[in-house]
Short mmCIF file of C-alpha atoms and ligand atoms in Angstrom, two decimals:
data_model
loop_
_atom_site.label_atom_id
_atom_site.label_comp_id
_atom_site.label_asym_id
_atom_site.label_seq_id
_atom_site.Cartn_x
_atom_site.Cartn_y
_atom_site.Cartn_z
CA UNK A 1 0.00 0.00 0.00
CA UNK A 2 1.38 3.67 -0.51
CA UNK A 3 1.62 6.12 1.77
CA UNK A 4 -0.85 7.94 3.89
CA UNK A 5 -3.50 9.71 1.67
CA UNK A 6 -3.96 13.23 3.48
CA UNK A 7 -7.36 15.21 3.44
CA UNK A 8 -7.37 19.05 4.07
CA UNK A 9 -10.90 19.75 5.35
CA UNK A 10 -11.93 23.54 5.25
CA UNK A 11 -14.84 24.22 7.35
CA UNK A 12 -17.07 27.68 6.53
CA UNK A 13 -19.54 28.71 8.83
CA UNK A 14 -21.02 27.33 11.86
CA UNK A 15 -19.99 24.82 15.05
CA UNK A 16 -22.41 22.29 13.34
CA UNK A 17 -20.08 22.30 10.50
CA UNK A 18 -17.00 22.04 12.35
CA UNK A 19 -18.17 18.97 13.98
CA UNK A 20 -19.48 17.71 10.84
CA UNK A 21 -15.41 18.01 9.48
CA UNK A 22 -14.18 16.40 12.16
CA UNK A 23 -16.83 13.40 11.88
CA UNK A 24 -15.80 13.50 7.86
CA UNK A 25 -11.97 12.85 8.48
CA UNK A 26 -12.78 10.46 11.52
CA UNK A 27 -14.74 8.29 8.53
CA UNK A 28 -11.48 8.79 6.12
CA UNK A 29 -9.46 7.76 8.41
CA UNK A 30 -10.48 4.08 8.24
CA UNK A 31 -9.67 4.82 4.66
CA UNK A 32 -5.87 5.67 4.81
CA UNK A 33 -6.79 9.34 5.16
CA UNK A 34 -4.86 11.78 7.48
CA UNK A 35 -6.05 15.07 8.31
CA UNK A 36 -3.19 18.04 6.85
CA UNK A 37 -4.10 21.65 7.11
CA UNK A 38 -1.75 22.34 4.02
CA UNK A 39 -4.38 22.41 1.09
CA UNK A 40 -1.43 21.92 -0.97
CA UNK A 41 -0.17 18.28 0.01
CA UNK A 42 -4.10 17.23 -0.14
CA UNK A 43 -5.00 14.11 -2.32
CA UNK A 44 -8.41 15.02 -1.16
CA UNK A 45 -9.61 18.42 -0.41
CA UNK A 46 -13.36 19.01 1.29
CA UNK A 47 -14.88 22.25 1.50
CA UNK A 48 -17.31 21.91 3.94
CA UNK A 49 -20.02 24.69 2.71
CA UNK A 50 -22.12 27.07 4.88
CA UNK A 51 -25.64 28.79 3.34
CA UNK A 52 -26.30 31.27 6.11
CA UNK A 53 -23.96 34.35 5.42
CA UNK A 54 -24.50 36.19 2.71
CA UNK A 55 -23.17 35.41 -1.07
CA UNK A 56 -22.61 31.94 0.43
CA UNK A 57 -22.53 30.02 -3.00
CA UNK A 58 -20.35 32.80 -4.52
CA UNK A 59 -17.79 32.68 -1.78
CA UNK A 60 -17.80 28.78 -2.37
CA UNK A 61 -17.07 29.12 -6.43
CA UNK A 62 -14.23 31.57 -5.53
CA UNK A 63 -12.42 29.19 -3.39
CA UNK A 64 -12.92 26.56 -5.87
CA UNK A 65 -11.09 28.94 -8.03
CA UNK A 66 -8.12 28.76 -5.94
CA UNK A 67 -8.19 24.67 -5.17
CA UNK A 68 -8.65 24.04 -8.94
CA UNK A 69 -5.02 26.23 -9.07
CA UNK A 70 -4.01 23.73 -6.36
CA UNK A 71 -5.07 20.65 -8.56
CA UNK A 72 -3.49 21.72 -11.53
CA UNK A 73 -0.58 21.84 -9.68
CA UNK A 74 -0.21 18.60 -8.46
CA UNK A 75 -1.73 17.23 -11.74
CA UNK A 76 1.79 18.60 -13.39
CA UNK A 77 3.83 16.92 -10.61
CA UNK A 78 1.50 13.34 -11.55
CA UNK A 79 -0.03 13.59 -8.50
CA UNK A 80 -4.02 12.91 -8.55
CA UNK A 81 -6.11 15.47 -6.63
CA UNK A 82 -9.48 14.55 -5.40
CA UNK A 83 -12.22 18.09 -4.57
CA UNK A 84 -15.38 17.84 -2.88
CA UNK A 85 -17.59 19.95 -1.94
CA UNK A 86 -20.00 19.04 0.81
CA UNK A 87 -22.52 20.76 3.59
CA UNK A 88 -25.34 23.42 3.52
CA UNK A 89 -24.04 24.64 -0.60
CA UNK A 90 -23.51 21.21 -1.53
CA UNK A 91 -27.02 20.52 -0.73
CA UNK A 92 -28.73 23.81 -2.07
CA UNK A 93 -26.49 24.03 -5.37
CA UNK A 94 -26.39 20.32 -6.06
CA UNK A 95 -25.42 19.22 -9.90
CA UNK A 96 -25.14 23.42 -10.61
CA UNK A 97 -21.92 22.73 -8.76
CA UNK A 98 -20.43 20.48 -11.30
CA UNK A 99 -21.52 22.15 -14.16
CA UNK A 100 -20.19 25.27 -12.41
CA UNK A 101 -16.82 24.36 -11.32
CA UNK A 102 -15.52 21.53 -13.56
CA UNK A 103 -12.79 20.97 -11.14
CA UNK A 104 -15.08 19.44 -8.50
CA UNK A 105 -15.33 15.74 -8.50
CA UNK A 106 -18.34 14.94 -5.74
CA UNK A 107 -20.73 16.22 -3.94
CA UNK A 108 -22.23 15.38 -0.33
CA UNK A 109 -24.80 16.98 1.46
CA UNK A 110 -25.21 17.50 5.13
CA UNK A 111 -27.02 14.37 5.51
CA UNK A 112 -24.87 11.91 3.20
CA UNK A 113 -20.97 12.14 4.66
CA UNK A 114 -21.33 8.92 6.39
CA UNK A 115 -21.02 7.63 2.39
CA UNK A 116 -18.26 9.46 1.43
CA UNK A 117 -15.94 6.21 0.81
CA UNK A 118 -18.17 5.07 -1.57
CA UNK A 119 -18.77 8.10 -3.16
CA UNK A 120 -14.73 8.80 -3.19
CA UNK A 121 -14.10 5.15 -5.00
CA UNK A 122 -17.17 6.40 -7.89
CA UNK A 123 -14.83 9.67 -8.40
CA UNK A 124 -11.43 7.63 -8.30
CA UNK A 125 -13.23 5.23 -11.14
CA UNK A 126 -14.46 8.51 -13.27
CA UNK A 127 -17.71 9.22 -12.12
CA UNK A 128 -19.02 13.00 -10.93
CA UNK A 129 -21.03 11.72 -7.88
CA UNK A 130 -23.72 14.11 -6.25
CA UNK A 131 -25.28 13.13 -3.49
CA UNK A 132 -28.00 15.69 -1.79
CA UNK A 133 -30.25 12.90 -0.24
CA UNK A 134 -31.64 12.53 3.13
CA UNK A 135 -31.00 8.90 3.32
CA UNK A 136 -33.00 6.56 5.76
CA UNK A 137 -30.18 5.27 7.65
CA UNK A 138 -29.10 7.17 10.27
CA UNK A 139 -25.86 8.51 9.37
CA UNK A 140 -24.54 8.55 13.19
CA UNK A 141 -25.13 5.19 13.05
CA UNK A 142 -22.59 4.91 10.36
CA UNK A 143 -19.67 7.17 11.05
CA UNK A 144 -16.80 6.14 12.41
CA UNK A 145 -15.97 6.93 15.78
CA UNK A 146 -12.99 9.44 15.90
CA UNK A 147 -9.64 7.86 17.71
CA UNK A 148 -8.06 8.94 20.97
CA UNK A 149 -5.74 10.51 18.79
CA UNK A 150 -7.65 12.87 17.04
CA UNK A 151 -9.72 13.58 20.01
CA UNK A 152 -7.04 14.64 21.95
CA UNK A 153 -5.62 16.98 18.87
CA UNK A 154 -8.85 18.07 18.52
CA UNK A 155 -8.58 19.73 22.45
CA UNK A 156 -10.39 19.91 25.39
CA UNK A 157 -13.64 20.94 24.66
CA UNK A 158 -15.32 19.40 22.12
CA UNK A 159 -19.00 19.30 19.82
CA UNK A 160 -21.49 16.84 20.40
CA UNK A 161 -24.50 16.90 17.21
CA UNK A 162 -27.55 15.76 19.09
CA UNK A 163 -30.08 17.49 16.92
CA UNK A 164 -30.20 18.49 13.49
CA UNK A 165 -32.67 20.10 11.14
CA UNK A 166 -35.43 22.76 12.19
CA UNK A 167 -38.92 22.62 11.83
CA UNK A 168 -39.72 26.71 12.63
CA UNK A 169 -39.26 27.95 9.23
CA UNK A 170 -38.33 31.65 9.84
CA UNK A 171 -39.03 33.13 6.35
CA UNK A 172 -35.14 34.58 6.25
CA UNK A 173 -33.51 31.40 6.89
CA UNK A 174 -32.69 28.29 4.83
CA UNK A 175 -31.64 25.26 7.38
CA UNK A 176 -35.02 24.00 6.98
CA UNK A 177 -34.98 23.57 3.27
CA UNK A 178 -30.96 22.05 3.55
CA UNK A 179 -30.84 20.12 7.06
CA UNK A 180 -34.53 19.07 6.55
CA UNK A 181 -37.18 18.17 9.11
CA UNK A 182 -36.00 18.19 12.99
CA UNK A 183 -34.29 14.78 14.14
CA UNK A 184 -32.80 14.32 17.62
CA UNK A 185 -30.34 11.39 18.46
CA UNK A 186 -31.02 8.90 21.26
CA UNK A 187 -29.82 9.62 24.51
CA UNK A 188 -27.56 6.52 24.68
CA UNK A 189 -25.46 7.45 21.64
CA UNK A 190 -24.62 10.74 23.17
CA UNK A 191 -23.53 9.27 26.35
CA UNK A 192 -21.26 6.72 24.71
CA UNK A 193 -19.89 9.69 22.34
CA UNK A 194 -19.33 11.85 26.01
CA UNK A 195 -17.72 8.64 27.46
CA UNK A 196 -15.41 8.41 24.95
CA UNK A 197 -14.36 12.23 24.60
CA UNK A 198 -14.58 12.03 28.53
CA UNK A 199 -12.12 9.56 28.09
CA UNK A 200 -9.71 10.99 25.59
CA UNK A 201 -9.34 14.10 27.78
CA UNK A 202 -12.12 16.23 26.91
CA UNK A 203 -12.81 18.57 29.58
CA UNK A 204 -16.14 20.23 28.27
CA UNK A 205 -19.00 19.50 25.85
CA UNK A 206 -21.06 21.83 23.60
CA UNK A 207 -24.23 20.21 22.59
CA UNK A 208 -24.81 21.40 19.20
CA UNK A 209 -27.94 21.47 17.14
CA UNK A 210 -29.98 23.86 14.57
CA UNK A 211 -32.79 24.22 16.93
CA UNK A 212 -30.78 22.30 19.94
CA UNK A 213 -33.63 23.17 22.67
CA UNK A 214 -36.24 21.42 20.41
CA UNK A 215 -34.60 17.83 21.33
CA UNK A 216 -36.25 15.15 21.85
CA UNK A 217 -34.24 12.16 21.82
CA UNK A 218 -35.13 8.46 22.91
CA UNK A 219 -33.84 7.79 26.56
CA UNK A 220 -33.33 4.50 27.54
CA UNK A 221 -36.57 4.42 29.21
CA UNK A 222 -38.39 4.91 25.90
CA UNK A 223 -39.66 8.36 26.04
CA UNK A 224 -38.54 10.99 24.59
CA UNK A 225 -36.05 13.01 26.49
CA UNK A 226 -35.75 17.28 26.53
CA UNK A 227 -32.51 19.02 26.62
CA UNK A 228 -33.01 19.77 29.94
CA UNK A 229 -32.84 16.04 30.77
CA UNK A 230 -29.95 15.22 28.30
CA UNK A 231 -27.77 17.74 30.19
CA UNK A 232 -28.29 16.33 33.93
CA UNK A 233 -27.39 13.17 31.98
CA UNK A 234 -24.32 14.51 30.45
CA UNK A 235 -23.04 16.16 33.85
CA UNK A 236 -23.02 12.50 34.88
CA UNK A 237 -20.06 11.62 32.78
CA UNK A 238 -17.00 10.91 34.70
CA UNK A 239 -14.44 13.89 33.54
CA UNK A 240 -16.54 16.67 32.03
CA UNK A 241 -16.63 19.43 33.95
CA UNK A 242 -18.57 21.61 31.98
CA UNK A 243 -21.82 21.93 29.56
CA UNK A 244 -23.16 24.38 27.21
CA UNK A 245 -25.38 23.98 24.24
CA UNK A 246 -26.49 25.84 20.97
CA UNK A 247 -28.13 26.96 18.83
CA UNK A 248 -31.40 27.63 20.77
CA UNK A 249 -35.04 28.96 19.76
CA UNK A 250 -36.75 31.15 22.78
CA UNK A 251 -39.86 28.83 22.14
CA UNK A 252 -38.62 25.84 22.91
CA UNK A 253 -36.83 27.05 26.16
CA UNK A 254 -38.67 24.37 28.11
CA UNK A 255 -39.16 24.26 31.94
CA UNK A 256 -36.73 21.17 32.55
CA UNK A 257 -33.77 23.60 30.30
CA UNK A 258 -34.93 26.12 32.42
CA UNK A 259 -34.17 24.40 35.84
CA UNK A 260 -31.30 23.00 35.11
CA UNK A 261 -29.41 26.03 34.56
CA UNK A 262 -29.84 26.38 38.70
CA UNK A 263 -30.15 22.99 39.13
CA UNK A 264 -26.48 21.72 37.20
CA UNK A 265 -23.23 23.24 38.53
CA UNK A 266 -21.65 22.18 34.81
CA UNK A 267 -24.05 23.94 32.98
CA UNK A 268 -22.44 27.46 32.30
CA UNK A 269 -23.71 30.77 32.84
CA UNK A 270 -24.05 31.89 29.46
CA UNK A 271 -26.91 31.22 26.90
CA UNK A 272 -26.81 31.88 23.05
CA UNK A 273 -30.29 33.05 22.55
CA UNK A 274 -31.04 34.69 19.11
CA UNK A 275 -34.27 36.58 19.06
CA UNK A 276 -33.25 38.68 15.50
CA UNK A 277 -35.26 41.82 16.30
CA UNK A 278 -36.54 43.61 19.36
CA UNK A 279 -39.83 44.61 17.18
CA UNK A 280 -43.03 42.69 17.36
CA UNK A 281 -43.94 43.63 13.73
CA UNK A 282 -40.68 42.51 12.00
CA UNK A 283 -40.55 39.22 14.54
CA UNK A 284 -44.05 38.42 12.84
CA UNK A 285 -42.83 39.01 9.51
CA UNK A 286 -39.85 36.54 10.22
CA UNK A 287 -42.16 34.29 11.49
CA UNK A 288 -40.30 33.43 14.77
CA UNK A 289 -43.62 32.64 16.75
CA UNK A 290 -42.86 34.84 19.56
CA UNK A 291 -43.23 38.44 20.45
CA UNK A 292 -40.52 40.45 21.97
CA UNK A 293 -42.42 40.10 25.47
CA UNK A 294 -42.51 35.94 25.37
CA UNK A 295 -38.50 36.56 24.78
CA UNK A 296 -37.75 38.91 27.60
CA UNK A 297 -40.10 36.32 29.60
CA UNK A 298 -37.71 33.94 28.75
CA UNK A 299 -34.76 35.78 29.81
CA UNK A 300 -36.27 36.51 32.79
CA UNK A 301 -37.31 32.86 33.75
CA UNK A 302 -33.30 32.06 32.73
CA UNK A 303 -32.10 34.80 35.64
CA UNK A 304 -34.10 33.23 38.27
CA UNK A 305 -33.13 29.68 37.98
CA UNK A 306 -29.45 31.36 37.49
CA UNK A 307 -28.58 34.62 38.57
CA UNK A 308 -24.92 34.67 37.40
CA UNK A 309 -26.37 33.77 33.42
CA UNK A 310 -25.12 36.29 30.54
CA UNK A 311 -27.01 36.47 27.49
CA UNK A 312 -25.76 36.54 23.86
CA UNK A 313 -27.69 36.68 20.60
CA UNK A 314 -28.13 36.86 17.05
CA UNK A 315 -29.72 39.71 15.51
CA UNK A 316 -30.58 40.80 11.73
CA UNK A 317 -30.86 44.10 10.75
CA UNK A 318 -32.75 45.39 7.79
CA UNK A 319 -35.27 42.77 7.46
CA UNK A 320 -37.81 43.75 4.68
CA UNK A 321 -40.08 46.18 5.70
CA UNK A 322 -37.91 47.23 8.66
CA UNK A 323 -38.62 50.86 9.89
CA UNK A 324 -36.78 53.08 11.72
CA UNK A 325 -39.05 52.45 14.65
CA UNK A 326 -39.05 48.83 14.20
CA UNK A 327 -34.67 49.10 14.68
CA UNK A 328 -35.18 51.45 17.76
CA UNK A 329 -36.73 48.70 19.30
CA UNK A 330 -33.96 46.46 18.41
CA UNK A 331 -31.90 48.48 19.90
CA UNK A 332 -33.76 49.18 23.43
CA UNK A 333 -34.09 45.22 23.44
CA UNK A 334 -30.11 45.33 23.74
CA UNK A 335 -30.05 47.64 26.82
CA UNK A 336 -32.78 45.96 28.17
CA UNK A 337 -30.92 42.72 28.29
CA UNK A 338 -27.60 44.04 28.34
CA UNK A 339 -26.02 40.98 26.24
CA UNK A 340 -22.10 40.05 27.23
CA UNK A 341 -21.96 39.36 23.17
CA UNK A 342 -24.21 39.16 19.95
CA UNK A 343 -23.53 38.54 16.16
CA UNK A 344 -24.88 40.89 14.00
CA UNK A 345 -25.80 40.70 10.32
CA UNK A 346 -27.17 42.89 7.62
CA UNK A 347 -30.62 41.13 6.21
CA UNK A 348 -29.48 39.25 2.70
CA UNK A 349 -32.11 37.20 0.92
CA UNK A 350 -31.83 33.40 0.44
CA UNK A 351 -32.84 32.17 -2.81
CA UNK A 352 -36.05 30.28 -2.14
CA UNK A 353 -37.08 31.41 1.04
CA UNK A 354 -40.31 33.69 1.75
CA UNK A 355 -38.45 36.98 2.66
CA UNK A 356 -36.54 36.51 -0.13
CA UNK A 357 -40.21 37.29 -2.12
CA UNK A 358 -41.24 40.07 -0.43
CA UNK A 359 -41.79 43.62 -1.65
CA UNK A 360 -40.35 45.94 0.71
CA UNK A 361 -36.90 45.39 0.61
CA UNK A 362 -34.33 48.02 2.78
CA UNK A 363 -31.65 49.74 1.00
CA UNK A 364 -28.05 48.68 1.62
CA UNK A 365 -26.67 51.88 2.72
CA UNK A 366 -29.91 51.95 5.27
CA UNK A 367 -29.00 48.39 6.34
CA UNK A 368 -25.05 49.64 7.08
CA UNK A 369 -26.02 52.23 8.50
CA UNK A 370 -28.26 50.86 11.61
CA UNK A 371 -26.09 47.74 11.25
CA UNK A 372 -23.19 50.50 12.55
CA UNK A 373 -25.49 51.55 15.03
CA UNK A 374 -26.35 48.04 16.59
CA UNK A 375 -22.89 46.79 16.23
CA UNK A 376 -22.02 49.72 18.58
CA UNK A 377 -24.51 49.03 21.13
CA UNK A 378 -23.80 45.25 21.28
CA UNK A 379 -19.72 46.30 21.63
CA UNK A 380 -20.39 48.86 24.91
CA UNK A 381 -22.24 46.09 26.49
CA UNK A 382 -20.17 43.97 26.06
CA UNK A 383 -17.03 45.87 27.14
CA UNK A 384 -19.25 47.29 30.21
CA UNK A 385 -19.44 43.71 30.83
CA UNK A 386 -15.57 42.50 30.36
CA UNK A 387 -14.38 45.69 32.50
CA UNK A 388 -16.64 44.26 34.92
CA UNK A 389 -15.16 40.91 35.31
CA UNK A 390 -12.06 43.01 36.48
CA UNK A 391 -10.75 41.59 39.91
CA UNK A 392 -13.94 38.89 39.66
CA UNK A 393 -12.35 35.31 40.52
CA UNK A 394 -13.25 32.78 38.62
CA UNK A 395 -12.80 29.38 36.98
CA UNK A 396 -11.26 28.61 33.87
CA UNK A 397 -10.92 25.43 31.41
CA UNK A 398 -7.24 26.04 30.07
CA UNK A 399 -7.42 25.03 26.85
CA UNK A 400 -3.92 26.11 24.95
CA UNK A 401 -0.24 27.54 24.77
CA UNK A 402 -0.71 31.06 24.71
CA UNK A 403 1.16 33.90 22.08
CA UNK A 404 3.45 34.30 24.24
CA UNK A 405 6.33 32.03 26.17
CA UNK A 406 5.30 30.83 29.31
CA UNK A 407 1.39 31.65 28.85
CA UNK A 408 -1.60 29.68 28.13
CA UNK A 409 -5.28 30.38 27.20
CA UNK A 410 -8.58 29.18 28.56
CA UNK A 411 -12.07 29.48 28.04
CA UNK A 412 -14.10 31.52 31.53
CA UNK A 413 -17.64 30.39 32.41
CA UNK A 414 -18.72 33.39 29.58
CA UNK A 415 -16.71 32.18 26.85
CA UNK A 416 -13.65 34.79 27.11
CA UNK A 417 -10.79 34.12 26.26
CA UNK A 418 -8.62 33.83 29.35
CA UNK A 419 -4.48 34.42 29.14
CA UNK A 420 -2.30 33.50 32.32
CA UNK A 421 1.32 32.86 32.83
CA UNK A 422 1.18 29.10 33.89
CA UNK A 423 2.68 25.94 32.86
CA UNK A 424 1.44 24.35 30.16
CA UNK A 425 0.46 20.96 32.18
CA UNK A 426 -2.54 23.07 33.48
CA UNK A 427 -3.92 22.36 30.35
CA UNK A 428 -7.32 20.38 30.34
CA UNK A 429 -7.46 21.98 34.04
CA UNK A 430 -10.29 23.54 35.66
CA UNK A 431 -8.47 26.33 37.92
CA UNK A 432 -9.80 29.79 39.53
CA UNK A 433 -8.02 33.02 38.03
CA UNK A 434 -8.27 36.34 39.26
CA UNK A 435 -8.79 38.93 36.33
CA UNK A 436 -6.40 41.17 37.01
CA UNK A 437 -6.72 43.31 33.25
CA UNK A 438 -9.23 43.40 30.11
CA UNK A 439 -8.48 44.20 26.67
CA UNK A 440 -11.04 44.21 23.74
CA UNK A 441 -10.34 40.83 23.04
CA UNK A 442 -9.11 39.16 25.91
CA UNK A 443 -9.00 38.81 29.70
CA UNK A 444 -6.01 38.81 31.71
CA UNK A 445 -5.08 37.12 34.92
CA UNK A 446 -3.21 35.33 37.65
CA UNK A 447 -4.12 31.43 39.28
CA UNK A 448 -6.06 32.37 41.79
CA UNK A 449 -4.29 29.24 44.02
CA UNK A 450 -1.06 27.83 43.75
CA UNK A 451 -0.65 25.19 40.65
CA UNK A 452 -1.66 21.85 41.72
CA UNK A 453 1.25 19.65 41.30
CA UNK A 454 1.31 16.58 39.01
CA UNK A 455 3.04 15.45 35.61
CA UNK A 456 2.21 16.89 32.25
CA UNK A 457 -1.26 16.36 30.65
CA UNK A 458 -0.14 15.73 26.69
CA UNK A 459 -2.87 16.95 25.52
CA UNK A 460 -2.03 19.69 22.52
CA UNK A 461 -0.20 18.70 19.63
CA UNK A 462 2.34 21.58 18.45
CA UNK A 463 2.82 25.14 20.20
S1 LIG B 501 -35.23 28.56 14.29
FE1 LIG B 501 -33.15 29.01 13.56
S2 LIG B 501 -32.62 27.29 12.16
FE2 LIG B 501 -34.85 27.23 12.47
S3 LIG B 501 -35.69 28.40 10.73
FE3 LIG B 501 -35.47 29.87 12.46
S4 LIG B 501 -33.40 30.77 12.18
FE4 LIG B 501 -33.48 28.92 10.88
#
């Protein structure tokens, strides 16, 4: 047999698809595939696709520009590149894809990557293979688990897919039409894939879904299972110190999800929760099925069961038919709830979609414009809320060597990034640091105890 094949996976867009990579090269590697993150020593390259941002499909094509350079290449030197394209593009542009950008030899959609060695031998024999189905099997069933290996390169906190697909059908967005219908996984996969990150080192566990707080997984005991559940399960896992989830809908912030935000010491305080617009009018017209007063509700149900929780968000600005009234109240929703962080995006139609239709579409120069404005906002809260974690003590996952000699980098209970001077065998610890400085991008501080003694963890490959 030759030598190792190597796969250079680029992921665009969200965590979903970053899992989804790592899931791809754990099936290639059965295959004599290892991962490289030099696109030029690929024999396979995979551009994992995302629909959400704007000019998605466009940005896609561009890059293929550059990997067919890359191909060509290697095709002079007799070396045999293979290009895919898979994920949320892959799905909506199908066959266009091929006829596009001759260069590509399959594609895979969202739902299909479990059959990527099948689909790699039909390219490897000639053939141009799409596949955009939502097959029967389930794929998770078929994947192969990653190694210990990868895990551990992979660091100390890690994705877990437990839902996928959304059934709310917000007229701006597409997952519906490319992840489908909403399917949850049962609870006993999940806890065998926690065990076994638990067990190659993993520290902390994202649960990761479109509409994550709409799962509703079989439990062992046959019924199905909420989030809320899931997570007291999770928190049982020998290892993982610490849970958060995403992508959540305010609807389907259940009672059990609720509670266990007090009720779960590894549940962090901090909840992605996008509500898009602070204006009942536009939230109607984007179909989100709740008013601005059912989200605040929310929020407020949230603080009770967990005083300490910070709140961040997704907004979109410009939505057809957006007045300037309609943004003020987008923008008295942020002080209201004061977020610690939001992503913010101008309005840009998806082809197919029901916004896309309507009439009363907003200029772009309007749509910079309050975009400016909101990005502003959401930037003094959250710098009134990083200045306030100056001299706050508290714990953080180390996750990293740091820029600089001697430092490392860890993740706070908010998601900051954390940099302390420590030795690097606190990494994959849990330790209290005192914040002792705050930039823009970063907090700064000092362990807040003595190191613990011990030997090394080997957990990060590289510096
Ligand atoms: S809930 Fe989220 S994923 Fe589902 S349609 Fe709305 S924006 Fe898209």
């Amino acid at each position: 047999m030759s030598g190792a094949r190597k796969v250079y996976i680029k992921s665009f867009g969200c965590q979903m698809n970053v899992y989804d990579s790592h899931r791809m090269a754990d099936t290639l590697a059965p295959e004599g595939f290892a991962e490289t993150t030099t696109p030029e020593d690929a024999d396979l390259v995979i551009l994992n696709t995302c629909h959400i941002r704007e000019k998605a499909a466009e940005k896609v094509y561009s890059e293929l520009g550059r990997v067919r350079l890359i191909k060509q290449a290697a095709a002079r030197e007799g070396r045999r590149v293979t290009v895919a394209v898979a994920g949320c593009v892959a799905q909506a542009e199908g066959a266009e894809i091929i006829r596009r950008a001759p260069s590509v030899d399959l594609v895979v959609g969202p739902q299909s990557y479990h059959r990527l060695p099948t689909l790699l031998a039909r390219a490897t024999r000639g053939e141009r293979p799409i596949d955009t189905e939502f097959p029967v099997e389930d794929k998770f069933d078929v994947l192969a688990a990653p190694s210990r290996e990868a895990t551990r390169r992979r660091g100390v906190s890690a994705f877990v897919t437990v839902q996928e697909g959304c059934d709310k059908f917000c007229t701006f967005c597409v997952v519906p039409y490319t992840r489908g219908a909403e399917t949850s996984r049962p609870v006993a996969k999940i806890v065998t894939e926690a065990e076994r990150l638990a067990d190659a080192g993993v520290r902390e566990i994202t649960l990761i879904g479109q509409n994550v707080n709409a799962y509703h997984g079989e439990g062992p005991d046959g019924r199905a299972w909420t989030l809320g559940r899931l997570l007291h399960r999770i928190a049982e896992v020998p290892g993982i110190a610490r849970l958060r989830y995403m992508t959540s809908h305010p609807g389907d912030m259940e009672d059990s999800l609720i509670a266990a935000h007090g009720d779960l010491p590894a549940l962090m305080p901090y909840l992605h929760l996008p509500v898009q617009s602070g204006s009942d009018r536009i939230l109607a017209a984007m179909n989100r099925r709740h008013t601005r007063a059912d989200y605040l509700d929310v929020i407020a149900r949230v603080r009770t069961a967990q005083p300490a929780i910070v709140f961040s968000s997704d907004f979109i600005v410009g939505f057809p038919g957006e007045t300037e009234d309609d943004f003020a109240a987008t923008l008295s929703l942020v002080d209201e709830v004061g977020y610690a962080g939001a992503y913010s995006f101008k309005y840009s139609a998806r082809p197919g979609t029901p916004a896309a239709e309507m009439t009363d579409q907003i200029p772009d120069d309007v749509k910079a414009e309050r975009l400016a404005r909101l990005q502003h906002a959401i930037e003094r809260h959250q710098a009134d809320f990083n200045a306030r974690c100056r001299g706050r003590t508290f714990d953080v996952l180390f996750e990293k060597p740091g820029r600089h000699p001697g430092q490392i980098v860890g993740r706070s209970p908010y998601l900051q990034a954390v940099q302390v001077m420590a030795e690097a065998a606190l990494i994959g610890d849990v330790e209290p640091v005192t914040i002792t400085e705050v930039s823009a991008n970063s907090l700064f501080g000092t362990l807040a105890r003595p190191a613990p003694a011990r030997a090394p963890l080997l957990m990060q490959a590289g510096g």
